[in-house]
PDB file of C-alpha atoms and ligand atoms in Angstrom:
ATOM      1  CA  MET A 294       3.945  -0.221  -3.577  1.00  0.00           C
ATOM      2  CA  THR A 295       2.342  -0.219  -7.031  1.00  0.00           C
ATOM      3  CA  THR A 296      -0.544   2.209  -7.366  1.00  0.00           C
ATOM      4  CA  LEU A 297      -3.784   1.432  -9.221  1.00  0.00           C
ATOM      5  CA  ARG A 298      -2.773   3.744 -12.068  1.00  0.00           C
ATOM      6  CA  GLU A 299       0.694   2.162 -12.319  1.00  0.00           C
ATOM      7  CA  TYR A 300      -0.953  -1.290 -12.493  1.00  0.00           C
ATOM      8  CA  LEU A 301      -3.501  -0.193 -15.122  1.00  0.00           C
ATOM      9  CA  ASP A 302      -0.660   1.233 -17.246  1.00  0.00           C
ATOM     10  CA  THR A 303       0.810  -2.304 -17.420  1.00  0.00           C
ATOM     11  CA  THR A 304      -2.471  -3.674 -18.851  1.00  0.00           C
ATOM     12  CA  GLU A 305      -3.985  -3.535 -22.348  1.00  0.00           C
ATOM     13  CA  CYS A 306      -6.882  -1.372 -21.155  1.00  0.00           C
ATOM     14  CA  LYS A 307      -7.816   1.601 -23.360  1.00  0.00           C
ATOM     15  CA  ASP A 308      -7.189   4.940 -21.647  1.00  0.00           C
ATOM     16  CA  SER A 309     -10.964   5.516 -21.414  1.00  0.00           C
ATOM     17  CA  LEU A 310     -11.356   2.203 -19.506  1.00  0.00           C
ATOM     18  CA  LYS A 311      -8.532   3.115 -17.107  1.00  0.00           C
ATOM     19  CA  GLU A 312     -10.254   6.468 -16.549  1.00  0.00           C
ATOM     20  CA  LEU A 313     -13.619   4.781 -15.895  1.00  0.00           C
ATOM     21  CA  ILE A 314     -12.145   2.217 -13.472  1.00  0.00           C
ATOM     22  CA  GLU A 315     -10.340   4.910 -11.464  1.00  0.00           C
ATOM     23  CA  LEU A 316     -13.394   7.179 -11.495  1.00  0.00           C
ATOM     24  CA  ILE A 317     -15.625   4.444 -10.056  1.00  0.00           C
ATOM     25  CA  ALA A 318     -13.021   3.196  -7.550  1.00  0.00           C
ATOM     26  CA  MET A 319     -12.605   6.703  -6.104  1.00  0.00           C
ATOM     27  CA  GLN A 320     -16.338   6.913  -5.293  1.00  0.00           C
ATOM     28  CA  ALA A 321     -15.512   4.763  -2.263  1.00  0.00           C
ATOM     29  CA  VAL A 322     -14.523   8.013  -0.536  1.00  0.00           C
ATOM     30  CA  PRO A 323     -17.847   9.919  -0.798  1.00  0.00           C
ATOM     31  CA  ILE A 324     -19.814   6.692  -0.234  1.00  0.00           C
ATOM     32  CA  ARG A 325     -17.993   6.007   3.039  1.00  0.00           C
ATOM     33  CA  GLU A 326     -18.581   9.620   4.093  1.00  0.00           C
ATOM     34  CA  ALA A 327     -22.309   9.247   3.335  1.00  0.00           C
ATOM     35  CA  PHE A 328     -22.832   6.436   5.869  1.00  0.00           C
ATOM     36  CA  ILE A 329     -23.453   8.654   8.884  1.00  0.00           C
ATOM     37  CA  GLU A 330     -26.302  10.655   7.288  1.00  0.00           C
ATOM     38  CA  ASN A 331     -27.846   7.584   5.621  1.00  0.00           C
ATOM     39  CA  GLN A 332     -28.524   5.140   8.439  1.00  0.00           C
ATOM     40  CA  SER A 333     -32.269   4.839   7.887  1.00  0.00           C
ATOM     41  CA  TYR A 334     -34.577   3.287   5.282  1.00  0.00           C
ATOM     42  CA  ALA A 335     -35.800   5.282   2.278  1.00  0.00           C
ATOM     43  CA  GLY A 336     -39.400   4.004   2.540  1.00  0.00           C
ATOM     44  CA  THR A 337     -39.262   2.862  -1.097  1.00  0.00           C
ATOM     45  CA  GLU A 338     -38.823  -0.530  -2.802  1.00  0.00           C
ATOM     46  CA  ASN A 339     -36.518  -1.601  -5.637  1.00  0.00           C
ATOM     47  CA  ALA A 340     -37.312  -3.814  -8.636  1.00  0.00           C
ATOM     48  CA  SER A 341     -36.460  -6.878  -6.532  1.00  0.00           C
ATOM     49  CA  GLY A 342     -39.220  -5.902  -4.096  1.00  0.00           C
ATOM     50  CA  GLU A 343     -36.676  -5.055  -1.409  1.00  0.00           C
ATOM     51  CA  GLU A 344     -37.022  -2.128   0.978  1.00  0.00           C
ATOM     52  CA  GLN A 345     -34.331   0.389  -0.020  1.00  0.00           C
ATOM     53  CA  ALA A 346     -31.885   1.665   2.572  1.00  0.00           C
ATOM     54  CA  ALA A 347     -31.207   5.406   2.359  1.00  0.00           C
ATOM     55  CA  LEU A 348     -27.592   4.550   1.484  1.00  0.00           C
ATOM     56  CA  ASP A 349     -28.770   2.230  -1.341  1.00  0.00           C
ATOM     57  CA  VAL A 350     -30.495   5.201  -2.937  1.00  0.00           C
ATOM     58  CA  TRP A 351     -27.735   7.697  -2.131  1.00  0.00           C
ATOM     59  CA  SER A 352     -24.994   5.431  -3.576  1.00  0.00           C
ATOM     60  CA  ASP A 353     -27.060   4.607  -6.661  1.00  0.00           C
ATOM     61  CA  ASP A 354     -27.847   8.273  -7.370  1.00  0.00           C
ATOM     62  CA  HIS A 355     -24.242   9.311  -6.714  1.00  0.00           C
ATOM     63  CA  ILE A 356     -22.549   6.722  -8.949  1.00  0.00           C
ATOM     64  CA  THR A 357     -25.158   7.214 -11.700  1.00  0.00           C
ATOM     65  CA  LYS A 358     -24.538  10.982 -11.695  1.00  0.00           C
ATOM     66  CA  ILE A 359     -20.747  10.482 -11.882  1.00  0.00           C
ATOM     67  CA  LEU A 360     -21.097   7.967 -14.755  1.00  0.00           C
ATOM     68  CA  LEU A 361     -23.443  10.184 -16.782  1.00  0.00           C
ATOM     69  CA  GLU A 362     -21.224  13.240 -16.255  1.00  0.00           C
ATOM     70  CA  SER A 363     -18.214  11.231 -17.518  1.00  0.00           C
ATOM     71  CA  ASN A 364     -20.064  10.622 -20.805  1.00  0.00           C
ATOM     72  CA  LEU A 365     -18.150   7.326 -21.073  1.00  0.00           C
ATOM     73  CA  VAL A 366     -21.108   5.007 -20.383  1.00  0.00           C
ATOM     74  CA  ARG A 367     -23.906   4.063 -22.792  1.00  0.00           C
ATOM     75  CA  GLU A 368     -25.982   1.946 -20.345  1.00  0.00           C
ATOM     76  CA  ILE A 369     -26.277   1.706 -16.551  1.00  0.00           C
ATOM     77  CA  ALA A 370     -28.128  -1.226 -14.942  1.00  0.00           C
ATOM     78  CA  SER A 371     -28.452  -1.010 -11.169  1.00  0.00           C
ATOM     79  CA  GLU A 372     -30.053  -3.130  -8.442  1.00  0.00           C
ATOM     80  CA  GLU A 373     -31.764   0.064  -7.290  1.00  0.00           C
ATOM     81  CA  LYS A 374     -33.269   1.005 -10.668  1.00  0.00           C
ATOM     82  CA  ASP A 375     -36.356  -0.431 -12.382  1.00  0.00           C
ATOM     83  CA  ASP A 376     -34.967   0.093 -15.888  1.00  0.00           C
ATOM     84  CA  ILE A 377     -31.621   0.426 -17.620  1.00  0.00           C
ATOM     85  CA  VAL A 378     -30.486   4.070 -17.859  1.00  0.00           C
ATOM     86  CA  LYS A 379     -29.380   4.800 -21.438  1.00  0.00           C
ATOM     87  CA  ASN A 380     -27.019   7.528 -22.653  1.00  0.00           C
ATOM     88  CA  PRO A 381     -26.968   7.069 -26.455  1.00  0.00           C
ATOM     89  CA  ASP A 382     -24.699  10.100 -26.962  1.00  0.00           C
ATOM     90  CA  ALA A 383     -21.900   8.672 -24.803  1.00  0.00           C
ATOM     91  CA  LYS A 384     -18.479   9.043 -26.415  1.00  0.00           C
ATOM     92  CA  GLU A 385     -17.546   5.427 -25.463  1.00  0.00           C
ATOM     93  CA  ASN A 386     -19.396   2.103 -25.615  1.00  0.00           C
ATOM     94  CA  TYR A 387     -19.214   0.943 -21.992  1.00  0.00           C
ATOM     95  CA  ALA A 388     -22.159  -0.566 -20.111  1.00  0.00           C
ATOM     96  CA  VAL A 389     -21.992  -0.601 -16.295  1.00  0.00           C
ATOM     97  CA  VAL A 390     -23.898  -3.088 -14.127  1.00  0.00           C
ATOM     98  CA  MET A 391     -23.885  -2.377 -10.402  1.00  0.00           C
ATOM     99  CA  ASP A 392     -25.029  -3.231  -6.936  1.00  0.00           C
ATOM    100  CA  PRO A 393     -24.278   0.218  -5.523  1.00  0.00           C
ATOM    101  CA  LEU A 394     -24.488  -0.909  -1.930  1.00  0.00           C
ATOM    102  CA  ASP A 395     -24.335  -4.651  -1.162  1.00  0.00           C
ATOM    103  CA  GLY A 396     -25.179  -5.770   2.377  1.00  0.00           C
ATOM    104  CA  SER A 397     -27.696  -3.017   3.181  1.00  0.00           C
ATOM    105  CA  SER A 398     -29.021  -4.854   6.233  1.00  0.00           C
ATOM    106  CA  LEU A 399     -25.600  -4.302   7.852  1.00  0.00           C
ATOM    107  CA  ILE A 400     -25.364  -0.512   7.450  1.00  0.00           C
ATOM    108  CA  GLN A 401     -26.975   0.146  10.837  1.00  0.00           C
ATOM    109  CA  VAL A 402     -24.649  -2.286  12.625  1.00  0.00           C
ATOM    110  CA  ASN A 403     -21.451  -1.005  11.002  1.00  0.00           C
ATOM    111  CA  LEU A 404     -20.384  -4.317   9.489  1.00  0.00           C
ATOM    112  CA  CYS A 405     -18.548  -4.735   6.179  1.00  0.00           C
ATOM    113  CA  VAL A 406     -20.520  -3.759   3.058  1.00  0.00           C
ATOM    114  CA  GLY A 407     -19.469  -2.906  -0.463  1.00  0.00           C
ATOM    115  CA  THR A 408     -20.145  -1.778  -4.029  1.00  0.00           C
ATOM    116  CA  ILE A 409     -20.139  -4.371  -6.855  1.00  0.00           C
ATOM    117  CA  ILE A 410     -19.399  -3.202 -10.430  1.00  0.00           C
ATOM    118  CA  GLY A 411     -19.213  -4.904 -13.834  1.00  0.00           C
ATOM    119  CA  ILE A 412     -18.126  -3.109 -17.023  1.00  0.00           C
ATOM    120  CA  TYR A 413     -18.890  -4.337 -20.583  1.00  0.00           C
ATOM    121  CA  ASP A 414     -17.237  -2.702 -23.598  1.00  0.00           C
ATOM    122  CA  ASN A 415     -20.011  -3.821 -25.960  1.00  0.00           C
ATOM    123  CA  GLY A 416     -22.587  -1.314 -24.706  1.00  0.00           C
ATOM    124  CA  ASN A 417     -24.987  -4.058 -23.556  1.00  0.00           C
ATOM    125  CA  ALA A 418     -25.705  -4.452 -19.834  1.00  0.00           C
ATOM    126  CA  LEU A 419     -27.590  -7.729 -20.444  1.00  0.00           C
ATOM    127  CA  SER A 420     -24.544  -9.594 -21.806  1.00  0.00           C
ATOM    128  CA  LEU A 421     -23.155 -12.863 -20.489  1.00  0.00           C
ATOM    129  CA  GLY A 422     -20.974 -12.680 -17.371  1.00  0.00           C
ATOM    130  CA  ASP A 423     -18.185 -14.219 -19.468  1.00  0.00           C
ATOM    131  CA  GLU A 424     -18.304 -11.142 -21.721  1.00  0.00           C
ATOM    132  CA  LEU A 425     -17.364  -8.704 -18.946  1.00  0.00           C
ATOM    133  CA  ARG A 426     -14.338  -6.508 -19.721  1.00  0.00           C
ATOM    134  CA  THR A 427     -13.824  -5.552 -16.069  1.00  0.00           C
ATOM    135  CA  ALA A 428     -15.253  -6.658 -12.720  1.00  0.00           C
ATOM    136  CA  MET A 429     -14.491  -4.974  -9.419  1.00  0.00           C
ATOM    137  CA  TYR A 430     -15.792  -4.328  -5.948  1.00  0.00           C
ATOM    138  CA  MET A 431     -15.003  -1.799  -3.266  1.00  0.00           C
ATOM    139  CA  LEU A 432     -15.227  -3.273   0.245  1.00  0.00           C
ATOM    140  CA  TYR A 433     -15.857  -0.829   3.108  1.00  0.00           C
ATOM    141  CA  GLY A 434     -14.158  -2.458   6.098  1.00  0.00           C
ATOM    142  CA  PRO A 435     -11.343  -1.437   8.446  1.00  0.00           C
ATOM    143  CA  MET A 436      -9.568  -0.591   5.195  1.00  0.00           C
ATOM    144  CA  THR A 437     -11.187   0.505   1.957  1.00  0.00           C
ATOM    145  CA  VAL A 438     -10.224  -2.328  -0.367  1.00  0.00           C
ATOM    146  CA  LEU A 439     -10.621  -2.542  -4.162  1.00  0.00           C
ATOM    147  CA  THR A 440     -10.632  -5.984  -5.779  1.00  0.00           C
ATOM    148  CA  LEU A 441     -10.236  -5.689  -9.558  1.00  0.00           C
ATOM    149  CA  THR A 442      -9.837  -7.787 -12.668  1.00  0.00           C
ATOM    150  CA  VAL A 443      -9.518  -6.531 -16.251  1.00  0.00           C
ATOM    151  CA  GLY A 444      -9.419 -10.116 -17.517  1.00  0.00           C
ATOM    152  CA  ASP A 445      -5.767 -10.758 -16.696  1.00  0.00           C
ATOM    153  CA  GLY A 446      -5.889 -11.985 -13.094  1.00  0.00           C
ATOM    154  CA  VAL A 447      -7.281 -10.516  -9.860  1.00  0.00           C
ATOM    155  CA  TYR A 448      -5.538  -7.708  -7.954  1.00  0.00           C
ATOM    156  CA  ILE A 449      -6.324  -6.276  -4.520  1.00  0.00           C
ATOM    157  CA  PHE A 450      -5.629  -2.652  -3.588  1.00  0.00           C
ATOM    158  CA  ALA A 451      -6.119  -0.651  -0.397  1.00  0.00           C
ATOM    159  CA  LEU A 452      -6.848   3.082  -0.280  1.00  0.00           C
ATOM    160  CA  LYS A 453      -4.217   5.165   1.551  1.00  0.00           C
ATOM    161  CA  ASP A 454      -4.174   8.973   1.479  1.00  0.00           C
ATOM    162  CA  GLY A 455      -6.420   9.033  -1.569  1.00  0.00           C
ATOM    163  CA  VAL A 456      -4.335   6.554  -3.603  1.00  0.00           C
ATOM    164  CA  TYR A 457      -5.083   2.825  -4.157  1.00  0.00           C
ATOM    165  CA  GLN A 458      -1.934   0.829  -3.312  1.00  0.00           C
ATOM    166  CA  MET A 459      -1.557  -2.792  -4.501  1.00  0.00           C
ATOM    167  CA  MET A 460      -1.674  -5.271  -1.593  1.00  0.00           C
ATOM    168  CA  GLN A 461      -1.806  -8.573  -3.498  1.00  0.00           C
ATOM    169  CA  GLY A 462      -1.939 -10.006  -7.006  1.00  0.00           C
ATOM    170  CA  PRO A 463      -2.434 -11.970  -9.079  1.00  0.00           C
ATOM    171  CA  VAL A 464      -4.708 -13.671  -6.507  1.00  0.00           C
ATOM    172  CA  SER A 465      -5.290 -17.426  -6.715  1.00  0.00           C
ATOM    173  CA  MET A 466      -8.336 -18.699  -4.785  1.00  0.00           C
ATOM    174  CA  PRO A 467      -7.155 -21.652  -2.642  1.00  0.00           C
ATOM    175  CA  GLN A 468      -9.149 -24.823  -1.991  1.00  0.00           C
ATOM    176  CA  GLY A 469     -10.615 -23.957   1.396  1.00  0.00           C
ATOM    177  CA  LYS A 470     -13.122 -24.935   4.027  1.00  0.00           C
ATOM    178  CA  ILE A 471     -15.069 -21.733   4.645  1.00  0.00           C
ATOM    179  CA  TYR A 472     -18.752 -21.966   3.767  1.00  0.00           C
ATOM    180  CA  GLY A 473     -21.812 -19.771   4.156  1.00  0.00           C
ATOM    181  CA  SER A 474     -25.416 -20.211   3.043  1.00  0.00           C
ATOM    182  CA  GLY A 475     -28.373 -17.855   2.826  1.00  0.00           C
ATOM    183  CA  GLY A 476     -31.950 -19.028   3.250  1.00  0.00           C
ATOM    184  CA  LEU A 477     -33.373 -20.527   6.442  1.00  0.00           C
ATOM    185  CA  ARG A 478     -32.123 -24.045   7.201  1.00  0.00           C
ATOM    186  CA  LYS A 479     -35.746 -25.219   7.603  1.00  0.00           C
ATOM    187  CA  ASP A 480     -36.392 -24.089   3.988  1.00  0.00           C
ATOM    188  CA  TRP A 481     -33.352 -25.769   2.429  1.00  0.00           C
ATOM    189  CA  THR A 482     -33.998 -28.453  -0.175  1.00  0.00           C
ATOM    190  CA  ASN A 483     -32.718 -31.956   0.631  1.00  0.00           C
ATOM    191  CA  GLU A 484     -30.028 -31.620  -2.014  1.00  0.00           C
ATOM    192  CA  HIS A 485     -28.747 -28.310  -0.616  1.00  0.00           C
ATOM    193  CA  GLY A 486     -28.877 -29.620   2.953  1.00  0.00           C
ATOM    194  CA  ASP A 487     -26.980 -32.748   1.870  1.00  0.00           C
ATOM    195  CA  PHE A 488     -24.309 -30.637   0.206  1.00  0.00           C
ATOM    196  CA  ILE A 489     -23.854 -28.476   3.314  1.00  0.00           C
ATOM    197  CA  SER A 490     -23.651 -31.641   5.471  1.00  0.00           C
ATOM    198  CA  ILE A 491     -20.849 -32.971   3.242  1.00  0.00           C
ATOM    199  CA  ILE A 492     -18.944 -29.696   3.697  1.00  0.00           C
ATOM    200  CA  GLU A 493     -19.522 -29.715   7.472  1.00  0.00           C
ATOM    201  CA  LYS A 494     -18.332 -33.344   7.725  1.00  0.00           C
ATOM    202  CA  ASP A 495     -15.189 -32.301   5.804  1.00  0.00           C
ATOM    203  CA  GLY A 496     -14.427 -29.751   8.528  1.00  0.00           C
ATOM    204  CA  GLY A 497     -16.159 -26.770   6.913  1.00  0.00           C
ATOM    205  CA  LYS A 498     -15.957 -23.510   8.898  1.00  0.00           C
ATOM    206  CA  LEU A 499     -19.155 -21.415   8.864  1.00  0.00           C
ATOM    207  CA  ARG A 500     -18.589 -17.799   7.871  1.00  0.00           C
ATOM    208  CA  TYR A 501     -21.736 -15.844   6.907  1.00  0.00           C
ATOM    209  CA  SER A 502     -22.180 -12.122   7.587  1.00  0.00           C
ATOM    210  CA  GLY A 503     -25.163 -11.057   5.509  1.00  0.00           C
ATOM    211  CA  SER A 504     -23.012  -9.186   2.991  1.00  0.00           C
ATOM    212  CA  PHE A 505     -22.277 -11.177  -0.183  1.00  0.00           C
ATOM    213  CA  VAL A 506     -19.301  -9.051  -1.141  1.00  0.00           C
ATOM    214  CA  ALA A 507     -17.689  -9.361   2.321  1.00  0.00           C
ATOM    215  CA  ASP A 508     -18.352 -13.106   2.538  1.00  0.00           C
ATOM    216  CA  PHE A 509     -16.966 -13.584  -0.969  1.00  0.00           C
ATOM    217  CA  HIS A 510     -13.811 -11.631  -0.138  1.00  0.00           C
ATOM    218  CA  GLN A 511     -13.008 -14.139   2.615  1.00  0.00           C
ATOM    219  CA  ILE A 512     -13.512 -16.991   0.143  1.00  0.00           C
ATOM    220  CA  LEU A 513     -11.302 -15.300  -2.454  1.00  0.00           C
ATOM    221  CA  LYS A 514      -8.485 -15.182   0.117  1.00  0.00           C
ATOM    222  CA  TYR A 515      -9.052 -18.393   2.146  1.00  0.00           C
ATOM    223  CA  GLY A 516     -11.026 -20.667  -0.202  1.00  0.00           C
ATOM    224  CA  GLY A 517     -14.441 -22.244   0.336  1.00  0.00           C
ATOM    225  CA  ILE A 518     -17.956 -21.555  -0.938  1.00  0.00           C
ATOM    226  CA  TYR A 519     -20.740 -18.974  -0.603  1.00  0.00           C
ATOM    227  CA  CYS A 520     -24.257 -20.212  -1.284  1.00  0.00           C
ATOM    228  CA  TYR A 521     -27.559 -18.455  -1.733  1.00  0.00           C
ATOM    229  CA  PRO A 522     -29.593 -21.451  -2.868  1.00  0.00           C
ATOM    230  CA  ALA A 523     -33.030 -22.143  -4.227  1.00  0.00           C
ATOM    231  CA  THR A 524     -35.221 -23.117  -1.263  1.00  0.00           C
ATOM    232  CA  ILE A 525     -38.345 -25.304  -1.038  1.00  0.00           C
ATOM    233  CA  ASN A 526     -40.608 -22.271  -1.511  1.00  0.00           C
ATOM    234  CA  ASN A 527     -38.341 -20.106  -3.697  1.00  0.00           C
ATOM    235  CA  SER A 528     -36.743 -21.785  -6.684  1.00  0.00           C
ATOM    236  CA  ILE A 529     -34.892 -18.668  -7.885  1.00  0.00           C
ATOM    237  CA  GLY A 530     -33.030 -17.687  -4.718  1.00  0.00           C
ATOM    238  CA  LYS A 531     -32.453 -14.069  -3.670  1.00  0.00           C
ATOM    239  CA  LEU A 532     -29.380 -12.656  -5.416  1.00  0.00           C
ATOM    240  CA  ARG A 533     -29.339 -11.044  -8.874  1.00  0.00           C
ATOM    241  CA  LEU A 534     -27.617 -12.500 -11.943  1.00  0.00           C
ATOM    242  CA  VAL A 535     -26.648  -9.183 -13.559  1.00  0.00           C
ATOM    243  CA  TYR A 536     -25.519  -7.057 -10.600  1.00  0.00           C
ATOM    244  CA  GLU A 537     -24.128  -9.658  -8.159  1.00  0.00           C
ATOM    245  CA  ALA A 538     -23.499 -13.080  -9.720  1.00  0.00           C
ATOM    246  CA  ASN A 539     -21.847 -11.943 -12.958  1.00  0.00           C
ATOM    247  CA  PRO A 540     -19.267  -9.463 -11.597  1.00  0.00           C
ATOM    248  CA  ILE A 541     -18.372 -11.595  -8.550  1.00  0.00           C
ATOM    249  CA  GLY A 542     -18.401 -14.774 -10.642  1.00  0.00           C
ATOM    250  CA  PHE A 543     -16.072 -13.190 -13.208  1.00  0.00           C
ATOM    251  CA  ILE A 544     -13.634 -12.274 -10.422  1.00  0.00           C
ATOM    252  CA  ALA A 545     -13.916 -15.792  -8.953  1.00  0.00           C
ATOM    253  CA  LYS A 546     -13.141 -17.378 -12.346  1.00  0.00           C
ATOM    254  CA  GLN A 547     -10.181 -15.058 -12.910  1.00  0.00           C
ATOM    255  CA  ALA A 548      -8.797 -16.275  -9.552  1.00  0.00           C
ATOM    256  CA  GLY A 549      -9.269 -19.958 -10.503  1.00  0.00           C
ATOM    257  CA  GLY A 550     -12.667 -20.386  -8.830  1.00  0.00           C
ATOM    258  CA  ARG A 551     -16.142 -20.811 -10.313  1.00  0.00           C
ATOM    259  CA  ILE A 552     -19.772 -19.718 -10.036  1.00  0.00           C
ATOM    260  CA  SER A 553     -22.796 -21.964 -10.578  1.00  0.00           C
ATOM    261  CA  ASP A 554     -26.552 -22.070 -10.041  1.00  0.00           C
ATOM    262  CA  GLY A 555     -26.108 -25.602  -8.771  1.00  0.00           C
ATOM    263  CA  LYS A 556     -26.142 -27.155 -12.237  1.00  0.00           C
ATOM    264  CA  THR A 557     -24.244 -24.985 -14.710  1.00  0.00           C
ATOM    265  CA  ASP A 558     -21.779 -22.098 -15.052  1.00  0.00           C
ATOM    266  CA  LEU A 559     -23.699 -18.867 -14.361  1.00  0.00           C
ATOM    267  CA  LEU A 560     -21.288 -16.810 -16.501  1.00  0.00           C
ATOM    268  CA  LYS A 561     -22.845 -18.558 -19.520  1.00  0.00           C
ATOM    269  CA  LYS A 562     -26.462 -17.755 -18.545  1.00  0.00           C
ATOM    270  CA  VAL A 563     -28.184 -15.198 -20.816  1.00  0.00           C
ATOM    271  CA  PRO A 564     -29.838 -12.495 -18.661  1.00  0.00           C
ATOM    272  CA  GLU A 565     -33.483 -11.996 -19.662  1.00  0.00           C
ATOM    273  CA  LYS A 566     -34.177  -8.947 -17.477  1.00  0.00           C
ATOM    274  CA  PRO A 567     -31.934  -6.679 -15.377  1.00  0.00           C
ATOM    275  CA  SER A 568     -33.173  -7.730 -11.922  1.00  0.00           C
ATOM    276  CA  GLU A 569     -33.630 -11.472 -12.547  1.00  0.00           C
ATOM    277  CA  LYS A 570     -32.668 -13.618  -9.566  1.00  0.00           C
ATOM    278  CA  THR A 571     -30.704 -16.852  -9.546  1.00  0.00           C
ATOM    279  CA  PRO A 572     -29.491 -19.425  -7.046  1.00  0.00           C
ATOM    280  CA  ILE A 573     -25.758 -18.778  -6.478  1.00  0.00           C
ATOM    281  CA  TYR A 574     -22.873 -21.025  -5.473  1.00  0.00           C
ATOM    282  CA  VAL A 575     -19.484 -19.315  -5.821  1.00  0.00           C
ATOM    283  CA  GLY A 576     -16.047 -20.357  -4.604  1.00  0.00           C
ATOM    284  CA  SER A 577     -13.272 -22.896  -4.957  1.00  0.00           C
ATOM    285  CA  LYS A 578     -13.410 -24.946  -8.151  1.00  0.00           C
ATOM    286  CA  ASN A 579     -13.258 -28.320  -6.376  1.00  0.00           C
ATOM    287  CA  LEU A 580     -16.324 -27.517  -4.264  1.00  0.00           C
ATOM    288  CA  ILE A 581     -18.358 -26.236  -7.224  1.00  0.00           C
ATOM    289  CA  GLU A 582     -17.510 -29.377  -9.214  1.00  0.00           C
ATOM    290  CA  GLN A 583     -18.440 -31.556  -6.214  1.00  0.00           C
ATOM    291  CA  LEU A 584     -21.729 -29.649  -5.993  1.00  0.00           C
ATOM    292  CA  GLU A 585     -22.582 -29.972  -9.702  1.00  0.00           C
ATOM    293  CA  ASN A 586     -22.030 -33.709  -9.482  1.00  0.00           C
ATOM    294  CA  ILE A 587     -24.774 -33.821  -6.833  1.00  0.00           C
ATOM    295  CA  LYS A 588     -27.040 -32.129  -9.396  1.00  0.00           C
ATOM    296  CA  ILE A 589     -28.699 -29.649  -7.024  1.00  0.00           C
ATOM    297  CA  ARG A 590     -31.691 -27.742  -8.273  1.00  0.00           C
TER     298      ARG A 590
HETATM  299  P1  AHG B  81     -28.210  -6.200  -1.003  1.00  0.00           P
HETATM  300  O1  AHG B  81     -27.903  -5.510   0.291  1.00  0.00           O
HETATM  301  O2  AHG B  81     -27.445  -5.622  -2.170  1.00  0.00           O
HETATM  302  O3  AHG B  81     -29.697  -6.294  -1.275  1.00  0.00           O
HETATM  303  O4  AHG B  81     -27.649  -7.664  -0.905  1.00  0.00           O
HETATM  304  C1  AHG B  81     -27.995  -8.412   0.213  1.00  0.00           C
HETATM  305  C2  AHG B  81     -27.738  -9.847  -0.116  1.00  0.00           C
HETATM  306  C3  AHG B  81     -26.290 -10.249   0.042  1.00  0.00           C
HETATM  307  O5  AHG B  81     -25.414  -9.177   0.181  1.00  0.00           O
HETATM  308  C4  AHG B  81     -26.286 -11.066   1.311  1.00  0.00           C
HETATM  309  O6  AHG B  81     -25.365 -12.120   1.251  1.00  0.00           O
HETATM  310  C5  AHG B  81     -27.707 -11.591   1.371  1.00  0.00           C
HETATM  311  O7  AHG B  81     -28.512 -10.606   0.768  1.00  0.00           O
HETATM  312  C6  AHG B  81     -28.135 -11.772   2.793  1.00  0.00           C
HETATM  313  O8  AHG B  81     -29.449 -12.297   2.713  1.00  0.00           O
HETATM  314  P2  AHG B  81     -30.136 -12.847   4.061  1.00  0.00           P
HETATM  315  O9  AHG B  81     -30.287 -11.634   4.923  1.00  0.00           O
HETATM  316  O10 AHG B  81     -31.420 -13.442   3.566  1.00  0.00           O
HETATM  317  O11 AHG B  81     -29.199 -13.863   4.632  1.00  0.00           O
HETATM  318 MN1   MN B  82     -30.869  -4.734  -1.868  1.00  0.00          MN
HETATM  319 MN1   MN B  83     -26.319  -7.162  -3.049  1.00  0.00          MN
HETATM  320 MN1   MN B  84     -27.536  -3.741  -2.946  1.00  0.00          MN
END
């Protein structure tokens, strides 16, 4: 089986980018080991006004420390930080955007959670999703899985004896029937409810765990759509443009899928501030195009 390093050596990535990708991917090991001591809540809130799980804070601190020590990264924007961390003396021009622990509400019930990472090589964490150089996520399930794109297709690896082995790639997202939606059904707008009804009538299969990265991974493999919509009393939804939509949307696009806010391609949306929220629809191209023709908003 091809290892992560063997795959990266077939790409046009600079050595420093290969080093950064491997460095981040390997943090899956200490993060998984940190679960047992970090089951509680930290008693603090993040910039999104969310209560922070102890593992949110632990993962954020850990990855930030590793990135700063590498001296490869000029900016770090994280779901768990109020402001962008800047390292102007970095020897490279990478900017990392991250959701260090996605699916926090599932930590205590041992369901699949993950780490979402985007890497820019222009030093600017508030760039367009389309400008990402690399997008990846580590998924902590029965296996530790790394899904990665460096802009030339999507590849899936699994960690075995400390080495990421390629399981699949390049991945093409099929047209599928899986769907999941955040927000309470009673709060859905008519347009969103109509869209979900169309999917259900077409034989849609509900799959929604409470972890975006886990729910997306199913859609990457089986096809379908993940929604966290605007609702009647919250027009901006819950998920973040910079840390969640852009990296996952970049992966989706590289696999032939798309990401939208219900009207337009989110990878073309200029981020105004690091923790800005956006409605998210991500998945198979045919479903996103069907959605945009309904003009949800
Ligand atoms: P995070 O744990 O990084 O804050 O993300 C949680 C997100 C996303 O992972 C998940 O799909 C969604 O919140 C679940 O929200 P609800 O609990 O409102 O369904
Ligand atoms: Mn959170
Ligand atoms: Mn998240
Ligand atoms: Mn998170």
